[in-house]
PDB file of C-alpha atoms in Angstrom:
ATOM      1  CA  UNK N   1      34.428  53.402 -10.449  1.00  0.00           C
ATOM      2  CA  UNK N   2      33.642  53.324  -7.128  1.00  0.00           C
ATOM      3  CA  UNK N   3      30.758  50.533  -5.973  1.00  0.00           C
ATOM      4  CA  UNK N   4      28.942  53.099  -4.389  1.00  0.00           C
ATOM      5  CA  UNK N   5      28.753  55.555  -7.654  1.00  0.00           C
ATOM      6  CA  UNK N   6      27.756  52.243  -9.808  1.00  0.00           C
ATOM      7  CA  UNK N   7      24.906  51.283  -7.582  1.00  0.00           C
ATOM      8  CA  UNK N   8      23.509  54.906  -7.619  1.00  0.00           C
ATOM      9  CA  UNK N   9      23.749  54.912 -11.155  1.00  0.00           C
ATOM     10  CA  UNK N  10      21.536  51.537 -11.172  1.00  0.00           C
ATOM     11  CA  UNK N  11      19.155  53.197  -8.688  1.00  0.00           C
ATOM     12  CA  UNK N  12      18.842  56.158 -11.390  1.00  0.00           C
ATOM     13  CA  UNK N  13      18.579  53.944 -14.501  1.00  0.00           C
ATOM     14  CA  UNK N  14      15.692  52.214 -12.521  1.00  0.00           C
ATOM     15  CA  UNK N  15      13.729  55.161 -11.584  1.00  0.00           C
ATOM     16  CA  UNK N  16      13.990  56.813 -14.900  1.00  0.00           C
ATOM     17  CA  UNK N  17      13.137  53.977 -16.842  1.00  0.00           C
ATOM     18  CA  UNK N  18      10.355  52.680 -14.030  1.00  0.00           C
ATOM     19  CA  UNK N  19       8.482  55.607 -12.913  1.00  0.00           C
ATOM     20  CA  UNK N  20       6.274  57.833 -15.431  1.00  0.00           C
ATOM     21  CA  UNK N  21       4.948  61.156 -15.009  1.00  0.00           C
ATOM     22  CA  UNK N  22       2.261  63.277 -17.035  1.00  0.00           C
ATOM     23  CA  UNK N  23       5.532  64.812 -19.094  1.00  0.00           C
ATOM     24  CA  UNK N  24       7.039  61.731 -20.079  1.00  0.00           C
ATOM     25  CA  UNK N  25       5.691  59.907 -23.266  1.00  0.00           C
ATOM     26  CA  UNK N  26       7.966  56.864 -23.437  1.00  0.00           C
ATOM     27  CA  UNK N  27       6.754  53.893 -21.591  1.00  0.00           C
ATOM     28  CA  UNK N  28       8.190  52.466 -18.626  1.00  0.00           C
ATOM     29  CA  UNK N  29      10.138  49.283 -19.098  1.00  0.00           C
ATOM     30  CA  UNK N  30       8.150  46.218 -17.878  1.00  0.00           C
ATOM     31  CA  UNK N  31      11.298  44.237 -16.806  1.00  0.00           C
ATOM     32  CA  UNK N  32      12.393  47.191 -14.615  1.00  0.00           C
ATOM     33  CA  UNK N  33       9.139  47.519 -12.676  1.00  0.00           C
ATOM     34  CA  UNK N  34       9.841  44.754 -10.356  1.00  0.00           C
ATOM     35  CA  UNK N  35      13.045  46.960  -9.195  1.00  0.00           C
ATOM     36  CA  UNK N  36      11.285  50.072  -9.163  1.00  0.00           C
ATOM     37  CA  UNK N  37       8.602  48.809  -7.072  1.00  0.00           C
ATOM     38  CA  UNK N  38      11.492  48.213  -4.257  1.00  0.00           C
ATOM     39  CA  UNK N  39      12.606  51.635  -4.733  1.00  0.00           C
ATOM     40  CA  UNK N  40       9.194  53.306  -4.930  1.00  0.00           C
ATOM     41  CA  UNK N  41       8.794  53.540  -1.216  1.00  0.00           C
ATOM     42  CA  UNK N  42      12.001  55.970  -1.270  1.00  0.00           C
ATOM     43  CA  UNK N  43      10.238  58.466  -2.814  1.00  0.00           C
ATOM     44  CA  UNK N  44       8.882  61.187  -0.755  1.00  0.00           C
ATOM     45  CA  UNK N  45       5.286  62.612  -1.790  1.00  0.00           C
ATOM     46  CA  UNK N  46       3.967  65.901  -0.480  1.00  0.00           C
ATOM     47  CA  UNK N  47       2.550  69.084  -1.320  1.00  0.00           C
ATOM     48  CA  UNK N  48       4.520  72.108  -2.320  1.00  0.00           C
ATOM     49  CA  UNK N  49       3.728  75.992  -2.025  1.00  0.00           C
ATOM     50  CA  UNK N  50       4.089  78.511  -4.468  1.00  0.00           C
ATOM     51  CA  UNK N  51       2.300  81.968  -5.293  1.00  0.00           C
ATOM     52  CA  UNK N  52      -0.502  80.637  -2.645  1.00  0.00           C
ATOM     53  CA  UNK N  53      -1.175  77.886  -4.234  1.00  0.00           C
ATOM     54  CA  UNK N  54      -1.037  74.021  -3.202  1.00  0.00           C
ATOM     55  CA  UNK N  55       0.374  71.329  -5.509  1.00  0.00           C
ATOM     56  CA  UNK N  56       1.399  67.839  -5.328  1.00  0.00           C
ATOM     57  CA  UNK N  57       5.342  67.216  -5.395  1.00  0.00           C
ATOM     58  CA  UNK N  58       7.526  64.554  -4.724  1.00  0.00           C
ATOM     59  CA  UNK N  59      11.264  64.065  -3.140  1.00  0.00           C
ATOM     60  CA  UNK N  60      13.001  62.923  -6.542  1.00  0.00           C
ATOM     61  CA  UNK N  61      13.787  64.630  -9.841  1.00  0.00           C
ATOM     62  CA  UNK N  62      13.231  63.294 -13.109  1.00  0.00           C
ATOM     63  CA  UNK N  63      15.812  63.507 -15.770  1.00  0.00           C
ATOM     64  CA  UNK N  64      14.332  63.469 -19.491  1.00  0.00           C
ATOM     65  CA  UNK N  65      17.431  62.528 -21.043  1.00  0.00           C
ATOM     66  CA  UNK N  66      20.610  62.285 -19.457  1.00  0.00           C
ATOM     67  CA  UNK N  67      22.481  61.957 -22.234  1.00  0.00           C
ATOM     68  CA  UNK N  68      21.454  65.224 -24.138  1.00  0.00           C
ATOM     69  CA  UNK N  69      23.919  67.447 -24.938  1.00  0.00           C
ATOM     70  CA  UNK N  70      24.032  70.566 -22.748  1.00  0.00           C
ATOM     71  CA  UNK N  71      25.984  73.731 -23.592  1.00  0.00           C
ATOM     72  CA  UNK N  72      29.105  74.665 -21.367  1.00  0.00           C
ATOM     73  CA  UNK N  73      29.018  77.037 -18.715  1.00  0.00           C
ATOM     74  CA  UNK N  74      31.175  79.345 -20.925  1.00  0.00           C
ATOM     75  CA  UNK N  75      29.097  78.990 -23.702  1.00  0.00           C
ATOM     76  CA  UNK N  76      26.072  80.486 -22.003  1.00  0.00           C
ATOM     77  CA  UNK N  77      28.130  83.346 -20.345  1.00  0.00           C
ATOM     78  CA  UNK N  78      28.209  81.921 -16.729  1.00  0.00           C
TER      79      UNK N  78
END
């Protein structure tokens, strides 16, 4: 596997276990927090607009369970 992909995987892992939003019930892993704090500055914070309303948003996506099985495209009719 390419070094860049491995580095990206580590970053995603640290974000997933260091950053907590209201919908995530698992506690953050304390041993990862120092690494997450270094990466936290790269998360964009801002406001989004939908249906005439303003809401807080961030510049990354949380994947609750990256190992959860998902249906294949041919199983959902895509």
